[in-house]
Amino acid sequence: MSVVEHVATHRRGTTEYRVNARADASGTAVIDAAGSPILFNGSWESAVEGLPGPAELLAGAFAACLLKNLSRSKALLDFEYDGAEVDVVVEREEKPPRIVSVGYTLRVTTDEPERRVELMHKNLRKFGTVYNTLAAVCDVDGSVEAVPRP
């Protein structure tokens, strides 16, 4: 089994995820996750043009969590939608360096009634792995906007 594969374990009801990352001296770095490369800026001294840094990757993981759990809502709640887009803002404190807040706006193209949109949002907040992990250590707040189907 490759080190970058998702490994399911059943001891204590856990699932294990593995990645491999490497960087060169210029700061260009790559993560191998589930067989896909993710380039990022691994330089402490300066930005590597066009590459996200660790904070953007964290924001991206949060966005991916929301979108994946929206798909879960489709399956479990029979929530109908055509597509979705999410904007995530992560705020970093300088001293000590840490993420202090995550904000998001999720726009979902759907004709579902407002109460169903709110139920879906409640499920995103309750069952998101990355969402719950970040909410345990910083403020997480966001909204869902229903965009009518064309």
mmCIF file of C-alpha atoms in Angstrom:
data_model
loop_
_atom_site.group_PDB
_atom_site.id
_atom_site.type_symbol
_atom_site.label_atom_id
_atom_site.label_comp_id
_atom_site.label_asym_id
_atom_site.label_seq_id
_atom_site.Cartn_x
_atom_site.Cartn_y
_atom_site.Cartn_z
ATOM 1 C CA MET A 1 0.000 0.000 0.000
ATOM 2 C CA SER A 2 1.343 3.416 -0.980
ATOM 3 C CA VAL A 3 2.084 5.920 1.795
ATOM 4 C CA VAL A 4 -0.175 8.456 0.044
ATOM 5 C CA GLU A 5 -3.239 6.230 0.065
ATOM 6 C CA HIS A 6 -6.151 6.712 2.410
ATOM 7 C CA VAL A 7 -5.914 3.937 4.964
ATOM 8 C CA ALA A 8 -9.043 2.894 6.830
ATOM 9 C CA THR A 9 -8.475 1.440 10.264
ATOM 10 C CA HIS A 10 -11.122 -0.010 12.483
ATOM 11 C CA ARG A 11 -9.402 0.060 15.829
ATOM 12 C CA ARG A 12 -11.162 2.587 18.029
ATOM 13 C CA GLY A 13 -13.312 3.640 15.057
ATOM 14 C CA THR A 14 -10.660 5.805 13.445
ATOM 15 C CA THR A 15 -9.709 6.521 9.863
ATOM 16 C CA GLU A 16 -6.112 7.329 9.048
ATOM 17 C CA TYR A 17 -4.970 9.640 6.248
ATOM 18 C CA ARG A 18 -1.388 9.816 5.040
ATOM 19 C CA VAL A 19 0.470 12.248 2.834
ATOM 20 C CA ASN A 20 4.089 12.719 1.841
ATOM 21 C CA ALA A 21 5.595 16.180 1.406
ATOM 22 C CA ARG A 22 8.962 17.458 0.236
ATOM 23 C CA ALA A 23 10.573 20.800 -0.550
ATOM 24 C CA ASP A 24 13.667 22.083 -2.280
ATOM 25 C CA ALA A 25 15.894 24.880 -0.950
ATOM 26 C CA SER A 26 14.043 27.513 -3.031
ATOM 27 C CA GLY A 27 10.844 26.860 -1.091
ATOM 28 C CA THR A 28 8.948 25.116 -3.843
ATOM 29 C CA ALA A 29 7.225 22.199 -2.175
ATOM 30 C CA VAL A 30 4.802 19.422 -3.049
ATOM 31 C CA ILE A 31 2.420 17.267 -1.087
ATOM 32 C CA ASP A 32 1.477 13.875 -2.499
ATOM 33 C CA ALA A 33 -2.060 13.173 -1.281
ATOM 34 C CA ALA A 34 -4.137 10.252 -2.537
ATOM 35 C CA GLY A 35 -1.848 10.020 -5.570
ATOM 36 C CA SER A 36 -2.288 13.690 -6.541
ATOM 37 C CA PRO A 37 0.435 16.327 -6.265
ATOM 38 C CA ILE A 38 -0.387 19.611 -4.523
ATOM 39 C CA LEU A 39 2.238 22.301 -5.057
ATOM 40 C CA PHE A 40 2.726 24.870 -2.299
ATOM 41 C CA ASN A 41 5.040 27.568 -0.998
ATOM 42 C CA GLY A 42 7.312 26.043 1.612
ATOM 43 C CA SER A 43 9.625 29.051 1.893
ATOM 44 C CA TRP A 44 9.856 30.904 5.196
ATOM 45 C CA GLU A 45 11.646 33.922 3.787
ATOM 46 C CA SER A 46 9.556 34.871 0.776
ATOM 47 C CA ALA A 47 6.531 34.015 -1.274
ATOM 48 C CA VAL A 48 6.935 31.602 -4.148
ATOM 49 C CA GLU A 49 4.925 33.257 -6.920
ATOM 50 C CA GLY A 50 1.639 31.557 -7.681
ATOM 51 C CA LEU A 51 1.790 28.934 -4.940
ATOM 52 C CA PRO A 52 -0.423 28.773 -1.850
ATOM 53 C CA GLY A 53 1.123 28.686 1.603
ATOM 54 C CA PRO A 54 0.073 26.489 4.504
ATOM 55 C CA ALA A 55 -2.698 28.882 5.641
ATOM 56 C CA GLU A 56 -4.270 28.839 2.160
ATOM 57 C CA LEU A 57 -4.025 25.054 2.136
ATOM 58 C CA LEU A 58 -5.820 24.981 5.490
ATOM 59 C CA ALA A 59 -8.523 27.278 4.096
ATOM 60 C CA GLY A 60 -8.732 24.979 1.069
ATOM 61 C CA ALA A 61 -9.125 21.918 3.282
ATOM 62 C CA PHE A 62 -11.944 23.696 5.107
ATOM 63 C CA ALA A 63 -13.646 24.588 1.790
ATOM 64 C CA ALA A 64 -13.251 20.985 0.593
ATOM 65 C CA CYS A 65 -14.815 19.762 3.840
ATOM 66 C CA LEU A 66 -17.874 21.972 3.322
ATOM 67 C CA LEU A 67 -18.322 20.875 -0.292
ATOM 68 C CA LYS A 68 -17.817 17.200 0.494
ATOM 69 C CA ASN A 69 -20.386 17.383 3.283
ATOM 70 C CA LEU A 70 -22.799 19.194 0.961
ATOM 71 C CA SER A 71 -22.537 16.096 -1.240
ATOM 72 C CA ARG A 72 -23.198 13.988 1.875
ATOM 73 C CA SER A 73 -26.358 16.057 2.464
ATOM 74 C CA LYS A 74 -27.515 15.243 -1.055
ATOM 75 C CA ALA A 75 -27.230 11.547 -0.301
ATOM 76 C CA LEU A 76 -28.532 11.497 3.278
ATOM 77 C CA LEU A 77 -31.087 14.318 3.266
ATOM 78 C CA ASP A 78 -32.084 14.077 -0.394
ATOM 79 C CA PHE A 79 -30.988 17.718 -0.657
ATOM 80 C CA GLU A 80 -31.166 18.749 -4.307
ATOM 81 C CA TYR A 81 -28.687 21.232 -5.740
ATOM 82 C CA ASP A 82 -26.983 21.912 -9.056
ATOM 83 C CA GLY A 83 -23.686 23.312 -7.831
ATOM 84 C CA ALA A 84 -21.971 25.211 -5.056
ATOM 85 C CA GLU A 85 -19.198 27.724 -4.474
ATOM 86 C CA VAL A 86 -17.576 28.674 -1.194
ATOM 87 C CA ASP A 87 -15.392 31.611 -0.141
ATOM 88 C CA VAL A 88 -13.261 31.063 2.955
ATOM 89 C CA VAL A 89 -11.328 33.685 4.915
ATOM 90 C CA VAL A 90 -8.797 32.534 7.502
ATOM 91 C CA GLU A 91 -7.435 35.098 9.957
ATOM 92 C CA ARG A 92 -3.944 34.572 11.354
ATOM 93 C CA GLU A 93 -2.601 36.179 14.512
ATOM 94 C CA GLU A 94 1.101 37.107 14.493
ATOM 95 C CA LYS A 95 2.094 36.580 18.155
ATOM 96 C CA PRO A 96 1.735 33.793 18.879
ATOM 97 C CA PRO A 97 1.346 32.658 15.275
ATOM 98 C CA ARG A 98 -1.951 30.827 15.013
ATOM 99 C CA ILE A 99 -5.240 30.800 13.150
ATOM 100 C CA VAL A 100 -7.816 32.739 15.196
ATOM 101 C CA SER A 101 -10.874 32.617 12.962
ATOM 102 C CA VAL A 102 -12.408 31.044 9.902
ATOM 103 C CA GLY A 103 -15.279 32.681 8.039
ATOM 104 C CA TYR A 104 -17.143 31.357 5.038
ATOM 105 C CA THR A 105 -19.944 32.029 2.613
ATOM 106 C CA LEU A 106 -21.319 28.982 0.825
ATOM 107 C CA ARG A 107 -23.527 29.664 -2.194
ATOM 108 C CA VAL A 108 -25.651 26.715 -3.296
ATOM 109 C CA THR A 109 -27.713 26.673 -6.488
ATOM 110 C CA THR A 110 -30.958 25.091 -5.313
ATOM 111 C CA ASP A 111 -34.708 25.480 -5.176
ATOM 112 C CA GLU A 112 -34.890 23.815 -1.755
ATOM 113 C CA PRO A 113 -36.973 25.756 0.796
ATOM 114 C CA GLU A 114 -35.170 27.882 3.402
ATOM 115 C CA ARG A 115 -35.810 25.382 6.228
ATOM 116 C CA ARG A 116 -34.096 22.615 4.200
ATOM 117 C CA VAL A 117 -31.150 24.903 3.414
ATOM 118 C CA GLU A 118 -30.818 25.604 7.156
ATOM 119 C CA LEU A 119 -31.018 21.856 7.930
ATOM 120 C CA MET A 120 -28.261 21.195 5.396
ATOM 121 C CA HIS A 121 -26.138 23.968 6.974
ATOM 122 C CA LYS A 122 -26.705 22.472 10.432
ATOM 123 C CA ASN A 123 -25.434 19.129 9.117
ATOM 124 C CA LEU A 124 -22.350 20.778 7.588
ATOM 125 C CA ARG A 125 -21.520 22.254 11.003
ATOM 126 C CA LYS A 126 -22.228 19.024 12.865
ATOM 127 C CA PHE A 127 -20.539 16.397 10.683
ATOM 128 C CA GLY A 128 -17.563 18.125 9.029
ATOM 129 C CA THR A 129 -14.273 16.650 10.187
ATOM 130 C CA VAL A 130 -12.133 19.655 9.259
ATOM 131 C CA TYR A 131 -14.946 21.999 10.362
ATOM 132 C CA ASN A 132 -15.140 20.409 13.832
ATOM 133 C CA THR A 133 -11.365 20.292 14.226
ATOM 134 C CA LEU A 134 -10.977 23.999 13.478
ATOM 135 C CA ALA A 135 -14.073 24.959 15.520
ATOM 136 C CA ALA A 136 -12.439 23.301 18.540
ATOM 137 C CA VAL A 137 -9.466 25.680 18.405
ATOM 138 C CA CYS A 138 -10.712 28.923 16.824
ATOM 139 C CA ASP A 139 -13.847 30.850 15.931
ATOM 140 C CA VAL A 140 -15.678 29.432 12.921
ATOM 141 C CA ASP A 141 -18.633 31.323 11.517
ATOM 142 C CA GLY A 142 -20.321 31.379 8.164
ATOM 143 C CA SER A 143 -23.454 31.456 6.126
ATOM 144 C CA VAL A 144 -25.186 29.575 3.358
ATOM 145 C CA GLU A 145 -26.924 31.434 0.551
ATOM 146 C CA ALA A 146 -29.451 29.646 -1.627
ATOM 147 C CA VAL A 147 -29.119 30.801 -5.239
ATOM 148 C CA PRO A 148 -32.245 30.034 -7.284
ATOM 149 C CA ARG A 149 -31.834 27.671 -10.214
ATOM 150 C CA PRO A 150 -31.850 29.450 -13.595
#
